[in-house]
């Protein structure tokens, strides 16, 4: 495998682009606020006397509407101004989160109300999601695109670490309503950033039905073997790993090492993401999907460490390697899509990517508990690790995955 380092900064730096700097600021702010809200919302439900089932319904409302809306959001992102969609979604999300914050602060909130507003926010996140990824090539030159992808992901991961760290402190000091109010403020600030972006619009598409546009997006996905093959791999990953992290991880690690250990494991995971992002700023494999998918095999380390009788440092190393491998893959995956999909189909392809990646996660979460009770936690974690590793090897079989070349 031949790797190349970055050429001169003059030709590859995205920082020379004002629209990119505004995009980076806006997406980083949203990442910060979006990391605060899940913690604050969970504690808000509990403060209202809600049960674990109630919290599950609130979270599920967001996830379900997000998945349903994303495909249509991809169509919108290829039909209309992407910056307009991002700006409008940010303004509406600011208003909806402000309503939640005020209702919690004034004692007017209820669990059903939080579920409804969670669904609203899921729809707004879906509307902005494909456009916020597809607009990137409109903000930088082709030579600056690889660095721009890495910088955006690193910035968002850093913002999420800060958001998770701030969330508990904000709720503890001021209550969940004020914490969600901070999220509303980040949406307002991001709307200002997206308003300041000035990008060249794409040519207006021919008038077609929404279903026709969705069909064209699906055909574009299946036209590229590397694309649909890695989407299948993502389905398997989220089906298996979702339960390992969301269900078995906190149960098994806290039982073995204490409650603080689960927080340390998640911190190690996020550090892995950040280190992977830093590596990707300089590491430029010419066969980007081959290298990225090879790194993805590291994700099996975390469930494997959970299954084996290892000391806590080894467990944390497994979490770190998972985050590192997933981030290096994600950077190369995003870049492969940006460089090989036509601009007028980019939002729809990113929408299929988002839906394909997460649609199986709820099923995995639901099945993990019963299956683990049947075969044992350790046995099921070993199965999860084996399936994740096998799925990665399967994804490397097509030559289009192994041989896809970086364009810059």
PDB file of N, CA and C in Angstrom, residues 104-198:
ATOM      1  N   UNK A 104     -39.177  23.343  31.022  1.00  0.00           N
ATOM      2  CA  UNK A 104     -38.530  22.681  32.158  1.00  0.00           C
ATOM      3  C   UNK A 104     -38.246  23.676  33.283  1.00  0.00           C
ATOM      4  N   UNK A 105     -37.794  24.871  32.925  1.00  0.00           N
ATOM      5  CA  UNK A 105     -37.457  25.868  33.941  1.00  0.00           C
ATOM      6  C   UNK A 105     -38.686  26.358  34.690  1.00  0.00           C
ATOM      7  N   UNK A 106     -39.837  26.371  34.023  1.00  0.00           N
ATOM      8  CA  UNK A 106     -41.065  26.881  34.642  1.00  0.00           C
ATOM      9  C   UNK A 106     -41.950  25.780  35.215  1.00  0.00           C
ATOM     10  N   UNK A 107     -41.540  24.523  35.098  1.00  0.00           N
ATOM     11  CA  UNK A 107     -42.327  23.427  35.647  1.00  0.00           C
ATOM     12  C   UNK A 107     -43.505  23.013  34.792  1.00  0.00           C
ATOM     13  N   UNK A 108     -43.557  23.424  33.537  1.00  0.00           N
ATOM     14  CA  UNK A 108     -44.683  23.096  32.659  1.00  0.00           C
ATOM     15  C   UNK A 108     -44.439  21.834  31.831  1.00  0.00           C
ATOM     16  N   UNK A 109     -43.244  21.299  31.889  1.00  0.00           N
ATOM     17  CA  UNK A 109     -42.899  20.159  31.033  1.00  0.00           C
ATOM     18  C   UNK A 109     -43.521  18.868  31.555  1.00  0.00           C
ATOM     19  N   UNK A 110     -43.727  17.933  30.635  1.00  0.00           N
ATOM     20  CA  UNK A 110     -44.184  16.582  30.962  1.00  0.00           C
ATOM     21  C   UNK A 110     -43.439  15.608  30.063  1.00  0.00           C
ATOM     22  N   UNK A 111     -43.458  14.341  30.422  1.00  0.00           N
ATOM     23  CA  UNK A 111     -42.762  13.345  29.612  1.00  0.00           C
ATOM     24  C   UNK A 111     -43.341  13.267  28.198  1.00  0.00           C
ATOM     25  N   UNK A 112     -44.682  13.228  28.017  1.00  0.00           N
ATOM     26  CA  UNK A 112     -45.204  13.222  26.637  1.00  0.00           C
ATOM     27  C   UNK A 112     -44.783  14.449  25.840  1.00  0.00           C
ATOM     28  N   UNK A 113     -44.745  15.603  26.501  1.00  0.00           N
ATOM     29  CA  UNK A 113     -44.318  16.822  25.806  1.00  0.00           C
ATOM     30  C   UNK A 113     -42.857  16.700  25.363  1.00  0.00           C
ATOM     31  N   UNK A 114     -42.007  16.143  26.222  1.00  0.00           N
ATOM     32  CA  UNK A 114     -40.609  15.967  25.859  1.00  0.00           C
ATOM     33  C   UNK A 114     -40.466  14.983  24.700  1.00  0.00           C
ATOM     34  N   UNK A 115     -41.305  13.960  24.669  1.00  0.00           N
ATOM     35  CA  UNK A 115     -41.259  12.991  23.575  1.00  0.00           C
ATOM     36  C   UNK A 115     -41.618  13.663  22.249  1.00  0.00           C
ATOM     37  N   UNK A 116     -42.647  14.511  22.264  1.00  0.00           N
ATOM     38  CA  UNK A 116     -43.063  15.216  21.050  1.00  0.00           C
ATOM     39  C   UNK A 116     -41.951  16.151  20.567  1.00  0.00           C
ATOM     40  N   UNK A 117     -41.373  16.915  21.490  1.00  0.00           N
ATOM     41  CA  UNK A 117     -40.322  17.843  21.103  1.00  0.00           C
ATOM     42  C   UNK A 117     -39.056  17.101  20.664  1.00  0.00           C
ATOM     43  N   UNK A 118     -38.814  15.931  21.245  1.00  0.00           N
ATOM     44  CA  UNK A 118     -37.692  15.110  20.808  1.00  0.00           C
ATOM     45  C   UNK A 118     -37.879  14.672  19.360  1.00  0.00           C
ATOM     46  N   UNK A 119     -39.126  14.309  19.008  1.00  0.00           N
ATOM     47  CA  UNK A 119     -39.420  13.928  17.627  1.00  0.00           C
ATOM     48  C   UNK A 119     -39.226  15.111  16.687  1.00  0.00           C
ATOM     49  N   UNK A 120     -39.641  16.301  17.102  1.00  0.00           N
ATOM     50  CA  UNK A 120     -39.451  17.508  16.291  1.00  0.00           C
ATOM     51  C   UNK A 120     -37.967  17.746  16.038  1.00  0.00           C
ATOM     52  N   UNK A 121     -37.164  17.613  17.088  1.00  0.00           N
ATOM     53  CA  UNK A 121     -35.728  17.832  16.935  1.00  0.00           C
ATOM     54  C   UNK A 121     -35.086  16.754  16.076  1.00  0.00           C
ATOM     55  N   UNK A 122     -35.613  15.534  16.137  1.00  0.00           N
ATOM     56  CA  UNK A 122     -35.114  14.482  15.253  1.00  0.00           C
ATOM     57  C   UNK A 122     -35.348  14.824  13.795  1.00  0.00           C
ATOM     58  N   UNK A 123     -36.527  15.365  13.493  1.00  0.00           N
ATOM     59  CA  UNK A 123     -36.826  15.765  12.116  1.00  0.00           C
ATOM     60  C   UNK A 123     -35.918  16.896  11.651  1.00  0.00           C
ATOM     61  N   UNK A 124     -35.691  17.881  12.524  1.00  0.00           N
ATOM     62  CA  UNK A 124     -34.852  19.023  12.147  1.00  0.00           C
ATOM     63  C   UNK A 124     -33.398  18.600  11.950  1.00  0.00           C
ATOM     64  N   UNK A 125     -32.915  17.703  12.804  1.00  0.00           N
ATOM     65  CA  UNK A 125     -31.548  17.192  12.625  1.00  0.00           C
ATOM     66  C   UNK A 125     -31.413  16.450  11.308  1.00  0.00           C
ATOM     67  N   UNK A 126     -32.455  15.704  10.946  1.00  0.00           N
ATOM     68  CA  UNK A 126     -32.430  14.956   9.692  1.00  0.00           C
ATOM     69  C   UNK A 126     -32.427  15.888   8.492  1.00  0.00           C
ATOM     70  N   UNK A 127     -33.191  16.966   8.554  1.00  0.00           N
ATOM     71  CA  UNK A 127     -33.259  17.903   7.436  1.00  0.00           C
ATOM     72  C   UNK A 127     -31.890  18.532   7.162  1.00  0.00           C
ATOM     73  N   UNK A 128     -31.163  18.838   8.225  1.00  0.00           N
ATOM     74  CA  UNK A 128     -29.868  19.499   8.062  1.00  0.00           C
ATOM     75  C   UNK A 128     -28.745  18.525   7.755  1.00  0.00           C
ATOM     76  N   UNK A 129     -28.862  17.274   8.210  1.00  0.00           N
ATOM     77  CA  UNK A 129     -27.741  16.342   8.162  1.00  0.00           C
ATOM     78  C   UNK A 129     -27.122  16.116   6.794  1.00  0.00           C
ATOM     79  N   UNK A 130     -27.865  15.622   5.801  1.00  0.00           N
ATOM     80  CA  UNK A 130     -27.257  15.375   4.485  1.00  0.00           C
ATOM     81  C   UNK A 130     -26.683  16.635   3.845  1.00  0.00           C
ATOM     82  N   UNK A 131     -27.375  17.747   3.984  1.00  0.00           N
ATOM     83  CA  UNK A 131     -26.889  18.995   3.373  1.00  0.00           C
ATOM     84  C   UNK A 131     -25.599  19.470   4.018  1.00  0.00           C
ATOM     85  N   UNK A 132     -25.475  19.321   5.346  1.00  0.00           N
ATOM     86  CA  UNK A 132     -24.275  19.806   6.028  1.00  0.00           C
ATOM     87  C   UNK A 132     -23.038  19.015   5.627  1.00  0.00           C
ATOM     88  N   UNK A 133     -23.228  17.760   5.175  1.00  0.00           N
ATOM     89  CA  UNK A 133     -22.100  16.970   4.680  1.00  0.00           C
ATOM     90  C   UNK A 133     -21.880  17.223   3.190  1.00  0.00           C
ATOM     91  N   UNK A 134     -22.966  17.323   2.429  1.00  0.00           N
ATOM     92  CA  UNK A 134     -22.846  17.472   0.979  1.00  0.00           C
ATOM     93  C   UNK A 134     -22.347  18.843   0.563  1.00  0.00           C
ATOM     94  N   UNK A 135     -22.493  19.853   1.414  1.00  0.00           N
ATOM     95  CA  UNK A 135     -22.097  21.214   1.032  1.00  0.00           C
ATOM     96  C   UNK A 135     -20.580  21.404   1.079  1.00  0.00           C
ATOM     97  N   UNK A 136     -19.869  20.501   1.729  1.00  0.00           N
ATOM     98  CA  UNK A 136     -18.433  20.698   1.921  1.00  0.00           C
ATOM     99  C   UNK A 136     -17.668  20.948   0.620  1.00  0.00           C
ATOM    100  N   UNK A 137     -17.871  20.157  -0.466  1.00  0.00           N
ATOM    101  CA  UNK A 137     -17.117  20.432  -1.696  1.00  0.00           C
ATOM    102  C   UNK A 137     -17.414  21.789  -2.313  1.00  0.00           C
ATOM    103  N   UNK A 138     -18.514  22.420  -1.905  1.00  0.00           N
ATOM    104  CA  UNK A 138     -18.826  23.758  -2.405  1.00  0.00           C
ATOM    105  C   UNK A 138     -18.050  24.841  -1.655  1.00  0.00           C
ATOM    106  N   UNK A 139     -17.351  24.457  -0.570  1.00  0.00           N
ATOM    107  CA  UNK A 139     -16.651  25.446   0.248  1.00  0.00           C
ATOM    108  C   UNK A 139     -15.141  25.423   0.070  1.00  0.00           C
ATOM    109  N   UNK A 140     -14.586  24.344  -0.498  1.00  0.00           N
ATOM    110  CA  UNK A 140     -13.130  24.231  -0.636  1.00  0.00           C
ATOM    111  C   UNK A 140     -12.789  23.687  -2.014  1.00  0.00           C
ATOM    112  N   UNK A 141     -11.536  23.845  -2.403  1.00  0.00           N
ATOM    113  CA  UNK A 141     -11.071  23.271  -3.659  1.00  0.00           C
ATOM    114  C   UNK A 141     -10.920  21.765  -3.513  1.00  0.00           C
ATOM    115  N   UNK A 142     -10.813  21.072  -4.644  1.00  0.00           N
ATOM    116  CA  UNK A 142     -10.660  19.618  -4.617  1.00  0.00           C
ATOM    117  C   UNK A 142      -9.393  19.206  -3.879  1.00  0.00           C
ATOM    118  N   UNK A 143      -8.316  19.981  -4.020  1.00  0.00           N
ATOM    119  CA  UNK A 143      -7.054  19.632  -3.357  1.00  0.00           C
ATOM    120  C   UNK A 143      -7.135  19.826  -1.846  1.00  0.00           C
ATOM    121  N   UNK A 144      -8.010  20.711  -1.397  1.00  0.00           N
ATOM    122  CA  UNK A 144      -8.152  20.965   0.044  1.00  0.00           C
ATOM    123  C   UNK A 144      -9.176  20.052   0.695  1.00  0.00           C
ATOM    124  N   UNK A 145      -9.931  19.302  -0.108  1.00  0.00           N
ATOM    125  CA  UNK A 145     -11.025  18.496   0.434  1.00  0.00           C
ATOM    126  C   UNK A 145     -10.562  17.455   1.458  1.00  0.00           C
ATOM    127  N   UNK A 146      -9.479  16.692   1.218  1.00  0.00           N
ATOM    128  CA  UNK A 146      -9.066  15.699   2.215  1.00  0.00           C
ATOM    129  C   UNK A 146      -8.802  16.309   3.591  1.00  0.00           C
ATOM    130  N   UNK A 147      -8.082  17.419   3.623  1.00  0.00           N
ATOM    131  CA  UNK A 147      -7.810  18.068   4.899  1.00  0.00           C
ATOM    132  C   UNK A 147      -9.089  18.608   5.517  1.00  0.00           C
ATOM    133  N   UNK A 148      -9.982  19.147   4.703  1.00  0.00           N
ATOM    134  CA  UNK A 148     -11.243  19.687   5.214  1.00  0.00           C
ATOM    135  C   UNK A 148     -12.076  18.604   5.892  1.00  0.00           C
ATOM    136  N   UNK A 149     -12.150  17.420   5.294  1.00  0.00           N
ATOM    137  CA  UNK A 149     -12.897  16.313   5.899  1.00  0.00           C
ATOM    138  C   UNK A 149     -12.318  15.967   7.262  1.00  0.00           C
ATOM    139  N   UNK A 150     -11.004  15.853   7.350  1.00  0.00           N
ATOM    140  CA  UNK A 150     -10.353  15.502   8.614  1.00  0.00           C
ATOM    141  C   UNK A 150     -10.567  16.584   9.671  1.00  0.00           C
ATOM    142  N   UNK A 151     -10.410  17.840   9.276  1.00  0.00           N
ATOM    143  CA  UNK A 151     -10.560  18.942  10.230  1.00  0.00           C
ATOM    144  C   UNK A 151     -11.978  18.999  10.775  1.00  0.00           C
ATOM    145  N   UNK A 152     -12.970  18.839   9.892  1.00  0.00           N
ATOM    146  CA  UNK A 152     -14.360  18.879  10.343  1.00  0.00           C
ATOM    147  C   UNK A 152     -14.651  17.778  11.357  1.00  0.00           C
ATOM    148  N   UNK A 153     -14.223  16.564  11.070  1.00  0.00           N
ATOM    149  CA  UNK A 153     -14.508  15.449  11.973  1.00  0.00           C
ATOM    150  C   UNK A 153     -13.764  15.627  13.304  1.00  0.00           C
ATOM    151  N   UNK A 154     -12.518  16.055  13.247  1.00  0.00           N
ATOM    152  CA  UNK A 154     -11.753  16.261  14.474  1.00  0.00           C
ATOM    153  C   UNK A 154     -12.386  17.351  15.332  1.00  0.00           C
ATOM    154  N   UNK A 155     -12.813  18.425  14.698  1.00  0.00           N
ATOM    155  CA  UNK A 155     -13.442  19.522  15.437  1.00  0.00           C
ATOM    156  C   UNK A 155     -14.741  19.081  16.096  1.00  0.00           C
ATOM    157  N   UNK A 156     -15.563  18.318  15.361  1.00  0.00           N
ATOM    158  CA  UNK A 156     -16.831  17.869  15.931  1.00  0.00           C
ATOM    159  C   UNK A 156     -16.618  16.875  17.065  1.00  0.00           C
ATOM    160  N   UNK A 157     -15.658  15.971  16.917  1.00  0.00           N
ATOM    161  CA  UNK A 157     -15.380  15.027  17.996  1.00  0.00           C
ATOM    162  C   UNK A 157     -14.891  15.752  19.242  1.00  0.00           C
ATOM    163  N   UNK A 158     -14.040  16.762  19.055  1.00  0.00           N
ATOM    164  CA  UNK A 158     -13.560  17.545  20.195  1.00  0.00           C
ATOM    165  C   UNK A 158     -14.713  18.283  20.867  1.00  0.00           C
ATOM    166  N   UNK A 159     -15.613  18.839  20.045  1.00  0.00           N
ATOM    167  CA  UNK A 159     -16.766  19.542  20.595  1.00  0.00           C
ATOM    168  C   UNK A 159     -17.671  18.598  21.380  1.00  0.00           C
ATOM    169  N   UNK A 160     -17.819  17.371  20.894  1.00  0.00           N
ATOM    170  CA  UNK A 160     -18.656  16.408  21.597  1.00  0.00           C
ATOM    171  C   UNK A 160     -18.045  15.999  22.939  1.00  0.00           C
ATOM    172  N   UNK A 161     -16.720  15.839  22.970  1.00  0.00           N
ATOM    173  CA  UNK A 161     -16.061  15.547  24.247  1.00  0.00           C
ATOM    174  C   UNK A 161     -16.331  16.683  25.237  1.00  0.00           C
ATOM    175  N   UNK A 162     -16.192  17.921  24.770  1.00  0.00           N
ATOM    176  CA  UNK A 162     -16.463  19.076  25.635  1.00  0.00           C
ATOM    177  C   UNK A 162     -17.923  19.109  26.065  1.00  0.00           C
ATOM    178  N   UNK A 163     -18.833  18.780  25.135  1.00  0.00           N
ATOM    179  CA  UNK A 163     -20.256  18.789  25.458  1.00  0.00           C
ATOM    180  C   UNK A 163     -20.625  17.754  26.497  1.00  0.00           C
ATOM    181  N   UNK A 164     -20.109  16.531  26.335  1.00  0.00           N
ATOM    182  CA  UNK A 164     -20.371  15.489  27.327  1.00  0.00           C
ATOM    183  C   UNK A 164     -19.828  15.895  28.697  1.00  0.00           C
ATOM    184  N   UNK A 165     -18.670  16.540  28.693  1.00  0.00           N
ATOM    185  CA  UNK A 165     -18.051  16.951  29.956  1.00  0.00           C
ATOM    186  C   UNK A 165     -18.855  18.066  30.626  1.00  0.00           C
ATOM    187  N   UNK A 166     -19.375  18.987  29.821  1.00  0.00           N
ATOM    188  CA  UNK A 166     -20.131  20.114  30.368  1.00  0.00           C
ATOM    189  C   UNK A 166     -21.531  19.742  30.816  1.00  0.00           C
ATOM    190  N   UNK A 167     -22.110  18.721  30.179  1.00  0.00           N
ATOM    191  CA  UNK A 167     -23.528  18.433  30.396  1.00  0.00           C
ATOM    192  C   UNK A 167     -23.853  18.172  31.856  1.00  0.00           C
ATOM    193  N   UNK A 168     -23.114  17.233  32.465  1.00  0.00           N
ATOM    194  CA  UNK A 168     -23.402  16.916  33.866  1.00  0.00           C
ATOM    195  C   UNK A 168     -23.204  18.117  34.771  1.00  0.00           C
ATOM    196  N   UNK A 169     -22.162  18.911  34.493  1.00  0.00           N
ATOM    197  CA  UNK A 169     -21.896  20.099  35.303  1.00  0.00           C
ATOM    198  C   UNK A 169     -23.028  21.116  35.184  1.00  0.00           C
ATOM    199  N   UNK A 170     -23.497  21.350  33.960  1.00  0.00           N
ATOM    200  CA  UNK A 170     -24.579  22.315  33.754  1.00  0.00           C
ATOM    201  C   UNK A 170     -25.868  21.873  34.439  1.00  0.00           C
ATOM    202  N   UNK A 171     -26.188  20.592  34.289  1.00  0.00           N
ATOM    203  CA  UNK A 171     -27.408  20.092  34.921  1.00  0.00           C
ATOM    204  C   UNK A 171     -27.284  20.156  36.423  1.00  0.00           C
ATOM    205  N   UNK A 172     -26.113  19.788  36.948  1.00  0.00           N
ATOM    206  CA  UNK A 172     -25.921  19.802  38.390  1.00  0.00           C
ATOM    207  C   UNK A 172     -26.014  21.196  38.986  1.00  0.00           C
ATOM    208  N   UNK A 173     -25.478  22.186  38.277  1.00  0.00           N
ATOM    209  CA  UNK A 173     -25.459  23.550  38.806  1.00  0.00           C
ATOM    210  C   UNK A 173     -26.753  24.309  38.548  1.00  0.00           C
ATOM    211  N   UNK A 174     -27.338  24.106  37.355  1.00  0.00           N
ATOM    212  CA  UNK A 174     -28.454  24.961  36.954  1.00  0.00           C
ATOM    213  C   UNK A 174     -29.739  24.212  36.632  1.00  0.00           C
ATOM    214  N   UNK A 175     -29.675  22.892  36.457  1.00  0.00           N
ATOM    215  CA  UNK A 175     -30.859  22.121  36.095  1.00  0.00           C
ATOM    216  C   UNK A 175     -30.891  21.808  34.610  1.00  0.00           C
ATOM    217  N   UNK A 176     -31.672  20.798  34.201  1.00  0.00           N
ATOM    218  CA  UNK A 176     -31.696  20.378  32.792  1.00  0.00           C
ATOM    219  C   UNK A 176     -32.246  21.438  31.850  1.00  0.00           C
ATOM    220  N   UNK A 177     -33.156  22.270  32.337  1.00  0.00           N
ATOM    221  CA  UNK A 177     -33.720  23.302  31.468  1.00  0.00           C
ATOM    222  C   UNK A 177     -32.666  24.272  30.982  1.00  0.00           C
ATOM    223  N   UNK A 178     -31.811  24.732  31.882  1.00  0.00           N
ATOM    224  CA  UNK A 178     -30.757  25.661  31.488  1.00  0.00           C
ATOM    225  C   UNK A 178     -29.741  24.985  30.580  1.00  0.00           C
ATOM    226  N   UNK A 179     -29.468  23.695  30.826  1.00  0.00           N
ATOM    227  CA  UNK A 179     -28.525  22.978  29.960  1.00  0.00           C
ATOM    228  C   UNK A 179     -29.055  22.892  28.532  1.00  0.00           C
ATOM    229  N   UNK A 180     -30.339  22.601  28.382  1.00  0.00           N
ATOM    230  CA  UNK A 180     -30.937  22.556  27.045  1.00  0.00           C
ATOM    231  C   UNK A 180     -31.006  23.960  26.447  1.00  0.00           C
ATOM    232  N   UNK A 181     -31.115  24.973  27.304  1.00  0.00           N
ATOM    233  CA  UNK A 181     -31.053  26.349  26.823  1.00  0.00           C
ATOM    234  C   UNK A 181     -29.716  26.668  26.175  1.00  0.00           C
ATOM    235  N   UNK A 182     -28.637  26.073  26.700  1.00  0.00           N
ATOM    236  CA  UNK A 182     -27.322  26.248  26.065  1.00  0.00           C
ATOM    237  C   UNK A 182     -27.340  25.647  24.662  1.00  0.00           C
ATOM    238  N   UNK A 183     -27.994  24.489  24.517  1.00  0.00           N
ATOM    239  CA  UNK A 183     -28.108  23.882  23.186  1.00  0.00           C
ATOM    240  C   UNK A 183     -28.869  24.807  22.240  1.00  0.00           C
ATOM    241  N   UNK A 184     -29.937  25.426  22.736  1.00  0.00           N
ATOM    242  CA  UNK A 184     -30.687  26.375  21.902  1.00  0.00           C
ATOM    243  C   UNK A 184     -29.780  27.518  21.448  1.00  0.00           C
ATOM    244  N   UNK A 185     -28.929  27.993  22.351  1.00  0.00           N
ATOM    245  CA  UNK A 185     -28.020  29.085  22.001  1.00  0.00           C
ATOM    246  C   UNK A 185     -27.012  28.650  20.941  1.00  0.00           C
ATOM    247  N   UNK A 186     -26.532  27.400  21.017  1.00  0.00           N
ATOM    248  CA  UNK A 186     -25.581  26.934  19.997  1.00  0.00           C
ATOM    249  C   UNK A 186     -26.244  26.840  18.628  1.00  0.00           C
ATOM    250  N   UNK A 187     -27.525  26.473  18.601  1.00  0.00           N
ATOM    251  CA  UNK A 187     -28.243  26.449  17.323  1.00  0.00           C
ATOM    252  C   UNK A 187     -28.391  27.859  16.762  1.00  0.00           C
ATOM    253  N   UNK A 188     -28.668  28.833  17.638  1.00  0.00           N
ATOM    254  CA  UNK A 188     -28.792  30.220  17.175  1.00  0.00           C
ATOM    255  C   UNK A 188     -27.471  30.713  16.593  1.00  0.00           C
ATOM    256  N   UNK A 189     -26.381  30.409  17.284  1.00  0.00           N
ATOM    257  CA  UNK A 189     -25.067  30.837  16.794  1.00  0.00           C
ATOM    258  C   UNK A 189     -24.709  30.129  15.489  1.00  0.00           C
ATOM    259  N   UNK A 190     -25.058  28.858  15.380  1.00  0.00           N
ATOM    260  CA  UNK A 190     -24.755  28.137  14.136  1.00  0.00           C
ATOM    261  C   UNK A 190     -25.566  28.688  12.971  1.00  0.00           C
ATOM    262  N   UNK A 191     -26.793  29.133  13.226  1.00  0.00           N
ATOM    263  CA  UNK A 191     -27.601  29.739  12.166  1.00  0.00           C
ATOM    264  C   UNK A 191     -26.923  31.002  11.628  1.00  0.00           C
ATOM    265  N   UNK A 192     -26.303  31.763  12.520  1.00  0.00           N
ATOM    266  CA  UNK A 192     -25.548  32.950  12.089  1.00  0.00           C
ATOM    267  C   UNK A 192     -24.380  32.533  11.200  1.00  0.00           C
ATOM    268  N   UNK A 193     -23.688  31.462  11.604  1.00  0.00           N
ATOM    269  CA  UNK A 193     -22.547  30.982  10.805  1.00  0.00           C
ATOM    270  C   UNK A 193     -22.995  30.543   9.420  1.00  0.00           C
ATOM    271  N   UNK A 194     -24.097  29.793   9.355  1.00  0.00           N
ATOM    272  CA  UNK A 194     -24.567  29.301   8.065  1.00  0.00           C
ATOM    273  C   UNK A 194     -25.099  30.439   7.193  1.00  0.00           C
ATOM    274  N   UNK A 195     -25.605  31.490   7.833  1.00  0.00           N
ATOM    275  CA  UNK A 195     -26.046  32.661   7.078  1.00  0.00           C
ATOM    276  C   UNK A 195     -24.854  33.368   6.438  1.00  0.00           C
ATOM    277  N   UNK A 196     -23.727  33.356   7.133  1.00  0.00           N
ATOM    278  CA  UNK A 196     -22.530  34.036   6.623  1.00  0.00           C
ATOM    279  C   UNK A 196     -21.847  33.260   5.505  1.00  0.00           C
ATOM    280  N   UNK A 197     -22.198  31.971   5.336  1.00  0.00           N
ATOM    281  CA  UNK A 197     -21.591  31.187   4.258  1.00  0.00           C
ATOM    282  C   UNK A 197     -22.067  31.698   2.897  1.00  0.00           C
ATOM    283  N   UNK A 198     -21.151  31.804   1.977  1.00  0.00           N
ATOM    284  CA  UNK A 198     -21.496  32.237   0.623  1.00  0.00           C
ATOM    285  C   UNK A 198     -20.885  31.246  -0.353  1.00  0.00           C
TER     286      UNK A 198
END
